Amino acid sequence: MIEHDFIPERYSVLIDEGKTTWRSPSNIALVKYWGKKENQIPANPSISFTLDACATTTSVSFKKRDHFDEGFSFELFFEGKEKEDFKPKINTFFKRVEKYVPFIKEFHFTIETSNSFPHSSGIASSASGMSALALCLMDIEKKLRPETTQDFFNKKASFLARLGSGSACRSIEGDLVQWGNHKETDGSSDLYGIKYPYQVHEVFKNYHDTILLVDKGQKQVSSTVGHDLMHNHPFAENRFAQAHENLTKLKSVFKAGNLYEFIKIVESEALTLHAMMMMSDPYFLLMKPNTLEIINKIWAFREASGSNVCFTLDAGANVHVLYPEKEKTEVYQFIKDELVVYCENGQYLCDRIGYGANKL
């Protein structure tokens, strides 16, 4: 599909008011997206596990405006309290998507949103938050255009979510979602995420992700600034090529259930993301001493026990500990015994692979 396909020609039904609620999960990238072009187009393809417990629930009540001007009309409540500081991001999002959902100028919206994980816990909520809002908008469009198919609904929801936050386009479905054009993946697109279309071994179907909250403070550098630092980065082109190669390698890894190669790719991707930030201009060191302590503990435990536990990182200090279902008892005990001590206030979140967003 192309961008023009998401611009509606007409709506077949008229509505005056209503309400819709969606719960959408976060996701954790295995092959990282880092660097973007105009209009939230990724510089390289990525693939992620959709999570389950870490999610945002968003309700949108809408009512026809008596009159409307050039601006958008909405109120925003986060966990029951009005949040003026969130409104500029929503306003920017509405500007980006107006062409594709032109009805947004016709309604006043009351947006109520909450996270299943603590605010300022160090877990990025943009993926779950923007995907939940995009799904609410698509649900309204489906009321205006009931003939919308489920496939189109999912693609356009992902497309809209991407315009709010790039990684949000990977949160619509599950359990593995790929985003970004990759010549060896049928149906892949820079415009939206797709369910991974190839065979995946059973071992990857019930993966766990325990998120160790090393640093719950505000990120040292925003994702937007971080992505922009890839422009003119001396190693950018090699990094983009590496992402393509790793996606190609994962095809056989997923099919065979090759945990050894999976670990090599996932941990290398995490460290490469941080290496790119260390070598940018200006440069940033996003890991904390406790991040490195955890990584070394994981490596030592894996060597000693033969476990298939591994780690990945987002653009911050927190560590995602990944492990298969069959190892959950031993690995969870290891986490409690040896890793939780490195978490801020001993805090961590237990999650696992999920299967996408749900209408409530």
mmCIF file of N, CA, C and O in Angstrom, residues 234-322:
data_model
loop_
_atom_site.group_PDB
_atom_site.id
_atom_site.type_symbol
_atom_site.label_atom_id
_atom_site.label_comp_id
_atom_site.label_asym_id
_atom_site.label_seq_id
_atom_site.Cartn_x
_atom_site.Cartn_y
_atom_site.Cartn_z
ATOM 1 N N PRO A 234 29.213 9.102 11.273
ATOM 2 C CA PRO A 234 30.245 8.450 10.440
ATOM 3 C C PRO A 234 30.021 6.955 10.219
ATOM 4 O O PRO A 234 30.555 6.386 9.264
ATOM 5 N N PHE A 235 29.231 6.319 11.098
ATOM 6 C CA PHE A 235 29.017 4.877 10.976
ATOM 7 C C PHE A 235 27.573 4.520 10.629
ATOM 8 O O PHE A 235 27.183 3.357 10.719
ATOM 9 N N ALA A 236 26.786 5.530 10.236
ATOM 10 C CA ALA A 236 25.356 5.306 10.020
ATOM 11 C C ALA A 236 25.077 4.258 8.944
ATOM 12 O O ALA A 236 24.280 3.343 9.150
ATOM 13 N N GLU A 237 25.714 4.390 7.801
ATOM 14 C CA GLU A 237 25.405 3.482 6.696
ATOM 15 C C GLU A 237 25.743 2.035 7.037
ATOM 16 O O GLU A 237 25.011 1.107 6.686
ATOM 17 N N ASN A 238 26.852 1.831 7.734
ATOM 18 C CA ASN A 238 27.199 0.477 8.164
ATOM 19 C C ASN A 238 26.174 -0.062 9.152
ATOM 20 O O ASN A 238 25.826 -1.249 9.120
ATOM 21 N N ARG A 239 25.704 0.808 10.031
ATOM 22 C CA ARG A 239 24.693 0.390 11.003
ATOM 23 C C ARG A 239 23.402 -0.008 10.299
ATOM 24 O O ARG A 239 22.791 -1.034 10.629
ATOM 25 N N PHE A 240 22.967 0.775 9.334
ATOM 26 C CA PHE A 240 21.725 0.453 8.622
ATOM 27 C C PHE A 240 21.863 -0.878 7.879
ATOM 28 O O PHE A 240 20.938 -1.700 7.880
ATOM 29 N N ALA A 241 23.030 -1.098 7.280
ATOM 30 C CA ALA A 241 23.274 -2.370 6.585
ATOM 31 C C ALA A 241 23.256 -3.532 7.573
ATOM 32 O O ALA A 241 22.733 -4.613 7.270
ATOM 33 N N GLN A 242 23.823 -3.315 8.768
ATOM 34 C CA GLN A 242 23.830 -4.358 9.797
ATOM 35 C C GLN A 242 22.410 -4.767 10.187
ATOM 36 O O GLN A 242 22.123 -5.953 10.359
ATOM 37 N N ALA A 243 21.511 -3.792 10.323
ATOM 38 C CA ALA A 243 20.116 -4.091 10.682
ATOM 39 C C ALA A 243 19.472 -4.968 9.617
ATOM 40 O O ALA A 243 18.774 -5.943 9.937
ATOM 41 N N HIS A 244 19.692 -4.644 8.345
ATOM 42 C CA HIS A 244 19.157 -5.466 7.250
ATOM 43 C C HIS A 244 19.711 -6.888 7.323
ATOM 44 O O HIS A 244 18.965 -7.870 7.158
ATOM 45 N N GLU A 245 21.011 -7.006 7.562
ATOM 46 C CA GLU A 245 21.643 -8.329 7.630
ATOM 47 C C GLU A 245 21.092 -9.149 8.803
ATOM 48 O O GLU A 245 20.842 -10.351 8.668
ATOM 49 N N ASN A 246 20.906 -8.495 9.931
ATOM 50 C CA ASN A 246 20.402 -9.218 11.102
ATOM 51 C C ASN A 246 18.966 -9.682 10.899
ATOM 52 O O ASN A 246 18.590 -10.770 11.348
ATOM 53 N N LEU A 247 18.170 -8.896 10.219
ATOM 54 C CA LEU A 247 16.807 -9.336 9.905
ATOM 55 C C LEU A 247 16.834 -10.555 8.989
ATOM 56 O O LEU A 247 16.037 -11.483 9.149
ATOM 57 N N THR A 248 17.740 -10.552 8.045
ATOM 58 C CA THR A 248 17.884 -11.705 7.159
ATOM 59 C C THR A 248 18.295 -12.950 7.950
ATOM 60 O O THR A 248 17.734 -14.037 7.764
ATOM 61 N N LYS A 249 19.252 -12.789 8.847
ATOM 62 C CA LYS A 249 19.709 -13.918 9.674
ATOM 63 C C LYS A 249 18.578 -14.459 10.556
ATOM 64 O O LYS A 249 18.472 -15.666 10.786
ATOM 65 N N LEU A 250 17.732 -13.571 11.070
ATOM 66 C CA LEU A 250 16.680 -13.997 11.991
ATOM 67 C C LEU A 250 15.657 -14.912 11.331
ATOM 68 O O LEU A 250 14.992 -15.697 12.013
ATOM 69 N N LYS A 251 15.533 -14.839 10.029
ATOM 70 C CA LYS A 251 14.553 -15.686 9.351
ATOM 71 C C LYS A 251 14.831 -17.163 9.634
ATOM 72 O O LYS A 251 13.923 -17.923 9.994
ATOM 73 N N SER A 252 16.075 -17.581 9.496
ATOM 74 C CA SER A 252 16.414 -18.991 9.775
ATOM 75 C C SER A 252 16.474 -19.254 11.276
ATOM 76 O O SER A 252 16.153 -20.354 11.738
ATOM 77 N N VAL A 253 16.867 -18.246 12.046
ATOM 78 C CA VAL A 253 16.934 -18.389 13.512
ATOM 79 C C VAL A 253 15.551 -18.653 14.086
ATOM 80 O O VAL A 253 15.356 -19.558 14.902
ATOM 81 N N PHE A 254 14.571 -17.857 13.663
ATOM 82 C CA PHE A 254 13.206 -18.037 14.146
ATOM 83 C C PHE A 254 12.633 -19.391 13.722
ATOM 84 O O PHE A 254 11.947 -20.052 14.492
ATOM 85 N N LYS A 255 12.915 -19.778 12.506
ATOM 86 C CA LYS A 255 12.375 -21.036 11.997
ATOM 87 C C LYS A 255 12.943 -22.238 12.765
ATOM 88 O O LYS A 255 12.205 -23.166 13.134
ATOM 89 N N ALA A 256 14.237 -22.219 13.024
ATOM 90 C CA ALA A 256 14.905 -23.360 13.651
ATOM 91 C C ALA A 256 14.831 -23.348 15.173
ATOM 92 O O ALA A 256 15.116 -24.351 15.816
ATOM 93 N N GLY A 257 14.476 -22.187 15.756
ATOM 94 C CA GLY A 257 14.512 -22.079 17.212
ATOM 95 C C GLY A 257 15.933 -22.029 17.736
ATOM 96 O O GLY A 257 16.237 -22.543 18.819
ATOM 97 N N ASN A 258 16.814 -21.385 16.970
ATOM 98 C CA ASN A 258 18.239 -21.338 17.293
ATOM 99 C C ASN A 258 18.487 -20.244 18.337
ATOM 100 O O ASN A 258 18.708 -19.077 18.007
ATOM 101 N N LEU A 259 18.457 -20.614 19.612
ATOM 102 C CA LEU A 259 18.589 -19.640 20.688
ATOM 103 C C LEU A 259 19.984 -19.049 20.777
ATOM 104 O O LEU A 259 20.154 -17.883 21.143
ATOM 105 N N TYR A 260 20.997 -19.831 20.433
ATOM 106 C CA TYR A 260 22.375 -19.326 20.468
ATOM 107 C C TYR A 260 22.543 -18.139 19.521
ATOM 108 O O TYR A 260 23.065 -17.083 19.903
ATOM 109 N N GLU A 261 22.086 -18.292 18.284
ATOM 110 C CA GLU A 261 22.208 -17.198 17.309
ATOM 111 C C GLU A 261 21.264 -16.050 17.643
ATOM 112 O O GLU A 261 21.589 -14.880 17.415
ATOM 113 N N PHE A 262 20.092 -16.364 18.181
ATOM 114 C CA PHE A 262 19.147 -15.326 18.612
ATOM 115 C C PHE A 262 19.806 -14.414 19.639
ATOM 116 O O PHE A 262 19.745 -13.183 19.538
ATOM 117 N N ILE A 263 20.437 -15.002 20.634
ATOM 118 C CA ILE A 263 21.103 -14.228 21.684
ATOM 119 C C ILE A 263 22.196 -13.347 21.100
ATOM 120 O O ILE A 263 22.323 -12.160 21.442
ATOM 121 N N LYS A 264 23.005 -13.893 20.208
ATOM 122 C CA LYS A 264 24.099 -13.115 19.592
ATOM 123 C C LYS A 264 23.558 -11.885 18.880
ATOM 124 O O LYS A 264 24.081 -10.778 19.022
ATOM 125 N N ILE A 265 22.477 -12.056 18.117
ATOM 126 C CA ILE A 265 21.916 -10.942 17.356
ATOM 127 C C ILE A 265 21.292 -9.912 18.289
ATOM 128 O O ILE A 265 21.532 -8.701 18.160
ATOM 129 N N VAL A 266 20.494 -10.364 19.244
ATOM 130 C CA VAL A 266 19.762 -9.448 20.109
ATOM 131 C C VAL A 266 20.704 -8.624 20.985
ATOM 132 O O VAL A 266 20.549 -7.399 21.120
ATOM 133 N N GLU A 267 21.703 -9.273 21.579
ATOM 134 C CA GLU A 267 22.627 -8.523 22.426
ATOM 135 C C GLU A 267 23.521 -7.603 21.609
ATOM 136 O O GLU A 267 23.812 -6.471 22.024
ATOM 137 N N SER A 268 23.935 -8.052 20.447
ATOM 138 C CA SER A 268 24.735 -7.196 19.567
ATOM 139 C C SER A 268 23.950 -5.957 19.146
ATOM 140 O O SER A 268 24.494 -4.838 19.125
ATOM 141 N N GLU A 269 22.673 -6.149 18.820
ATOM 142 C CA GLU A 269 21.832 -5.008 18.439
ATOM 143 C C GLU A 269 21.721 -3.992 19.582
ATOM 144 O O GLU A 269 21.793 -2.776 19.365
ATOM 145 N N ALA A 270 21.543 -4.492 20.807
ATOM 146 C CA ALA A 270 21.422 -3.595 21.963
ATOM 147 C C ALA A 270 22.692 -2.780 22.158
ATOM 148 O O ALA A 270 22.643 -1.556 22.373
ATOM 149 N N LEU A 271 23.838 -3.443 22.090
ATOM 150 C CA LEU A 271 25.101 -2.753 22.315
ATOM 151 C C LEU A 271 25.435 -1.809 21.161
ATOM 152 O O LEU A 271 26.033 -0.749 21.368
ATOM 153 N N THR A 272 25.040 -2.195 19.942
ATOM 154 C CA THR A 272 25.273 -1.317 18.791
ATOM 155 C C THR A 272 24.487 -0.018 18.936
ATOM 156 O O THR A 272 25.005 1.069 18.629
ATOM 157 N N LEU A 273 23.240 -0.119 19.398
ATOM 158 C CA LEU A 273 22.433 1.086 19.608
ATOM 159 C C LEU A 273 23.172 2.062 20.524
ATOM 160 O O LEU A 273 23.270 3.267 20.233
ATOM 161 N N HIS A 274 23.709 1.549 21.626
ATOM 162 C CA HIS A 274 24.414 2.421 22.568
ATOM 163 C C HIS A 274 25.749 2.891 22.008
ATOM 164 O O HIS A 274 26.165 4.035 22.257
ATOM 165 N N ALA A 275 26.408 2.037 21.236
ATOM 166 C CA ALA A 275 27.671 2.445 20.611
ATOM 167 C C ALA A 275 27.449 3.610 19.650
ATOM 168 O O ALA A 275 28.271 4.540 19.593
ATOM 169 N N MET A 276 26.355 3.580 18.912
ATOM 170 C CA MET A 276 26.071 4.674 17.976
ATOM 171 C C MET A 276 25.887 5.992 18.724
ATOM 172 O O MET A 276 26.325 7.052 18.269
ATOM 173 N N MET A 277 25.251 5.937 19.897
ATOM 174 C CA MET A 277 25.085 7.150 20.693
ATOM 175 C C MET A 277 26.424 7.631 21.255
ATOM 176 O O MET A 277 26.686 8.828 21.339
ATOM 177 N N MET A 278 27.286 6.705 21.630
ATOM 178 C CA MET A 278 28.596 7.084 22.168
ATOM 179 C C MET A 278 29.473 7.736 21.103
ATOM 180 O O MET A 278 30.384 8.507 21.431
ATOM 181 N N MET A 279 29.211 7.416 19.833
ATOM 182 C CA MET A 279 30.058 7.919 18.750
ATOM 183 C C MET A 279 29.388 9.022 17.943
ATOM 184 O O MET A 279 29.860 9.392 16.880
ATOM 185 N N SER A 280 28.259 9.554 18.442
ATOM 186 C CA SER A 280 27.580 10.628 17.725
ATOM 187 C C SER A 280 28.173 11.977 18.142
ATOM 188 O O SER A 280 29.037 12.063 19.007
ATOM 189 N N ASP A 281 27.697 13.028 17.520
ATOM 190 C CA ASP A 281 28.174 14.381 17.833
ATOM 191 C C ASP A 281 26.975 15.301 18.038
ATOM 192 O O ASP A 281 26.316 15.661 17.075
ATOM 193 N N PRO A 282 26.649 15.676 19.284
ATOM 194 C CA PRO A 282 27.351 15.352 20.530
ATOM 195 C C PRO A 282 27.156 13.886 20.919
ATOM 196 O O PRO A 282 26.247 13.226 20.426
ATOM 197 N N TYR A 283 28.008 13.385 21.794
ATOM 198 C CA TYR A 283 27.961 11.983 22.196
ATOM 199 C C TYR A 283 27.292 11.851 23.564
ATOM 200 O O TYR A 283 27.294 12.774 24.374
ATOM 201 N N PHE A 284 26.690 10.682 23.786
ATOM 202 C CA PHE A 284 25.989 10.425 25.042
ATOM 203 C C PHE A 284 26.322 9.023 25.534
ATOM 204 O O PHE A 284 26.498 8.098 24.738
ATOM 205 N N LEU A 285 26.399 8.876 26.834
ATOM 206 C CA LEU A 285 26.559 7.571 27.469
ATOM 207 C C LEU A 285 25.282 7.314 28.259
ATOM 208 O O LEU A 285 25.065 7.912 29.311
ATOM 209 N N LEU A 286 24.430 6.444 27.729
ATOM 210 C CA LEU A 286 23.104 6.239 28.308
ATOM 211 C C LEU A 286 23.071 5.115 29.342
ATOM 212 O O LEU A 286 22.148 5.049 30.148
ATOM 213 N N MET A 287 24.041 4.231 29.301
ATOM 214 C CA MET A 287 24.104 3.180 30.316
ATOM 215 C C MET A 287 24.621 3.761 31.629
ATOM 216 O O MET A 287 25.374 4.738 31.638
ATOM 217 N N LYS A 288 24.208 3.138 32.725
ATOM 218 C CA LYS A 288 24.693 3.490 34.055
ATOM 219 C C LYS A 288 25.605 2.357 34.548
ATOM 220 O O LYS A 288 25.586 1.245 33.994
ATOM 221 N N PRO A 289 26.404 2.606 35.595
ATOM 222 C CA PRO A 289 27.244 1.527 36.129
ATOM 223 C C PRO A 289 26.458 0.255 36.428
ATOM 224 O O PRO A 289 26.943 -0.857 36.149
ATOM 225 N N ASN A 290 25.229 0.401 36.949
ATOM 226 C CA ASN A 290 24.435 -0.794 37.274
ATOM 227 C C ASN A 290 23.945 -1.528 36.031
ATOM 228 O O ASN A 290 23.682 -2.730 36.075
ATOM 229 N N THR A 291 23.816 -0.805 34.909
ATOM 230 C CA THR A 291 23.486 -1.472 33.646
ATOM 231 C C THR A 291 24.583 -2.475 33.293
ATOM 232 O O THR A 291 24.311 -3.630 32.944
ATOM 233 N N LEU A 292 25.812 -2.033 33.410
ATOM 234 C CA LEU A 292 26.959 -2.901 33.082
ATOM 235 C C LEU A 292 27.084 -4.051 34.083
ATOM 236 O O LEU A 292 27.443 -5.173 33.696
ATOM 237 N N GLU A 293 26.801 -3.771 35.356
ATOM 238 C CA GLU A 293 26.839 -4.842 36.359
ATOM 239 C C GLU A 293 25.844 -5.951 35.992
ATOM 240 O O GLU A 293 26.155 -7.147 36.073
ATOM 241 N N ILE A 294 24.643 -5.548 35.588
ATOM 242 C CA ILE A 294 23.608 -6.519 35.223
ATOM 243 C C ILE A 294 24.040 -7.333 34.001
ATOM 244 O O ILE A 294 23.901 -8.563 33.977
ATOM 245 N N ILE A 295 24.568 -6.646 32.991
ATOM 246 C CA ILE A 295 24.998 -7.342 31.774
ATOM 247 C C ILE A 295 26.068 -8.383 32.103
ATOM 248 O O ILE A 295 26.003 -9.538 31.659
ATOM 249 N N ASN A 296 27.036 -8.001 32.905
ATOM 250 C CA ASN A 296 28.102 -8.940 33.261
ATOM 251 C C ASN A 296 27.570 -10.110 34.088
ATOM 252 O O ASN A 296 28.022 -11.254 33.920
ATOM 253 N N LYS A 297 26.608 -9.845 34.969
ATOM 254 C CA LYS A 297 25.991 -10.921 35.753
ATOM 255 C C LYS A 297 25.242 -11.897 34.844
ATOM 256 O O LYS A 297 25.282 -13.119 35.048
ATOM 257 N N ILE A 298 24.529 -11.358 33.840
ATOM 258 C CA ILE A 298 23.806 -12.220 32.896
ATOM 259 C C ILE A 298 24.780 -13.095 32.126
ATOM 260 O O ILE A 298 24.566 -14.301 31.970
ATOM 261 N N TRP A 299 25.871 -12.504 31.656
ATOM 262 C CA TRP A 299 26.861 -13.285 30.916
ATOM 263 C C TRP A 299 27.462 -14.392 31.781
ATOM 264 O O TRP A 299 27.643 -15.531 31.326
ATOM 265 N N ALA A 300 27.775 -14.065 33.035
ATOM 266 C CA ALA A 300 28.377 -15.056 33.935
ATOM 267 C C ALA A 300 27.391 -16.187 34.250
ATOM 268 O O ALA A 300 27.761 -17.370 34.254
ATOM 269 N N PHE A 301 26.131 -15.821 34.475
ATOM 270 C CA PHE A 301 25.104 -16.835 34.771
ATOM 271 C C PHE A 301 24.891 -17.749 33.570
ATOM 272 O O PHE A 301 24.759 -18.973 33.716
ATOM 273 N N ARG A 302 24.859 -17.169 32.394
ATOM 274 C CA ARG A 302 24.656 -17.961 31.179
ATOM 275 C C ARG A 302 25.807 -18.937 30.969
ATOM 276 O O ARG A 302 25.599 -20.100 30.610
ATOM 277 N N GLU A 303 27.000 -18.474 31.200
ATOM 278 C CA GLU A 303 28.182 -19.317 31.035
ATOM 279 C C GLU A 303 28.174 -20.472 32.041
ATOM 280 O O GLU A 303 28.481 -21.623 31.703
ATOM 281 N N ALA A 304 27.803 -20.159 33.268
ATOM 282 C CA ALA A 304 27.864 -21.171 34.330
ATOM 283 C C ALA A 304 26.722 -22.173 34.271
ATOM 284 O O ALA A 304 26.892 -23.352 34.597
ATOM 285 N N SER A 305 25.536 -21.715 33.831
ATOM 286 C CA SER A 305 24.337 -22.554 33.922
ATOM 287 C C SER A 305 23.906 -23.168 32.591
ATOM 288 O O SER A 305 23.104 -24.105 32.571
ATOM 289 N N GLY A 306 24.403 -22.607 31.476
ATOM 290 C CA GLY A 306 23.928 -23.055 30.170
ATOM 291 C C GLY A 306 22.563 -22.513 29.825
ATOM 292 O O GLY A 306 21.918 -22.961 28.867
ATOM 293 N N SER A 307 22.107 -21.519 30.576
ATOM 294 C CA SER A 307 20.808 -20.884 30.331
ATOM 295 C C SER A 307 20.811 -20.128 29.007
ATOM 296 O O SER A 307 21.867 -19.763 28.475
ATOM 297 N N ASN A 308 19.609 -19.868 28.497
ATOM 298 C CA ASN A 308 19.455 -19.065 27.279
ATOM 299 C C ASN A 308 18.941 -17.660 27.588
ATOM 300 O O ASN A 308 18.360 -16.996 26.735
ATOM 301 N N VAL A 309 19.146 -17.208 28.819
ATOM 302 C CA VAL A 309 18.773 -15.842 29.185
ATOM 303 C C VAL A 309 19.668 -14.862 28.421
ATOM 304 O O VAL A 309 20.842 -15.133 28.162
ATOM 305 N N CYS A 310 19.105 -13.726 28.042
ATOM 306 C CA CYS A 310 19.894 -12.677 27.388
ATOM 307 C C CYS A 310 19.302 -11.326 27.747
ATOM 308 O O CYS A 310 18.298 -11.233 28.456
ATOM 309 N N PHE A 311 19.922 -10.264 27.260
ATOM 310 C CA PHE A 311 19.432 -8.920 27.559
ATOM 311 C C PHE A 311 19.237 -8.142 26.268
ATOM 312 O O PHE A 311 19.833 -8.445 25.227
ATOM 313 N N THR A 312 18.395 -7.118 26.363
ATOM 314 C CA THR A 312 18.392 -6.077 25.355
ATOM 315 C C THR A 312 18.177 -4.762 26.078
ATOM 316 O O THR A 312 17.844 -4.726 27.271
ATOM 317 N N LEU A 313 18.420 -3.672 25.377
ATOM 318 C CA LEU A 313 18.342 -2.322 25.948
ATOM 319 C C LEU A 313 17.561 -1.425 25.013
ATOM 320 O O LEU A 313 17.627 -1.590 23.791
ATOM 321 N N ASP A 314 16.833 -0.471 25.585
ATOM 322 C CA ASP A 314 16.333 0.647 24.802
ATOM 323 C C ASP A 314 17.348 1.774 24.925
ATOM 324 O O ASP A 314 18.447 1.574 25.454
ATOM 325 N N ALA A 315 16.975 2.966 24.471
ATOM 326 C CA ALA A 315 17.900 4.098 24.547
ATOM 327 C C ALA A 315 17.875 4.689 25.957
ATOM 328 O O ALA A 315 17.425 5.807 26.193
ATOM 329 N N GLY A 316 18.375 3.904 26.908
ATOM 330 C CA GLY A 316 18.404 4.310 28.297
ATOM 331 C C GLY A 316 19.156 3.280 29.114
ATOM 332 O O GLY A 316 19.797 2.379 28.569
ATOM 333 N N ALA A 317 19.051 3.397 30.432
ATOM 334 C CA ALA A 317 19.848 2.559 31.326
ATOM 335 C C ALA A 317 19.165 1.252 31.708
ATOM 336 O O ALA A 317 19.825 0.330 32.189
ATOM 337 N N ASN A 318 17.848 1.145 31.518
ATOM 338 C CA ASN A 318 17.113 -0.031 31.975
ATOM 339 C C ASN A 318 17.446 -1.251 31.115
ATOM 340 O O ASN A 318 17.764 -1.136 29.937
ATOM 341 N N VAL A 319 17.326 -2.423 31.730
ATOM 342 C CA VAL A 319 17.690 -3.672 31.058
ATOM 343 C C VAL A 319 16.454 -4.556 30.922
ATOM 344 O O VAL A 319 15.743 -4.794 31.899
ATOM 345 N N HIS A 320 16.218 -5.032 29.704
ATOM 346 C CA HIS A 320 15.171 -6.022 29.450
ATOM 347 C C HIS A 320 15.820 -7.398 29.447
ATOM 348 O O HIS A 320 16.686 -7.677 28.608
ATOM 349 N N VAL A 321 15.424 -8.235 30.396
ATOM 350 C CA VAL A 321 15.965 -9.586 30.502
ATOM 351 C C VAL A 321 15.009 -10.538 29.789
ATOM 352 O O VAL A 321 13.852 -10.694 30.192
ATOM 353 N N LEU A 322 15.475 -11.161 28.717
ATOM 354 C CA LEU A 322 14.645 -12.021 27.877
ATOM 355 C C LEU A 322 14.993 -13.485 28.114
ATOM 356 O O LEU A 322 16.179 -13.841 28.157
#
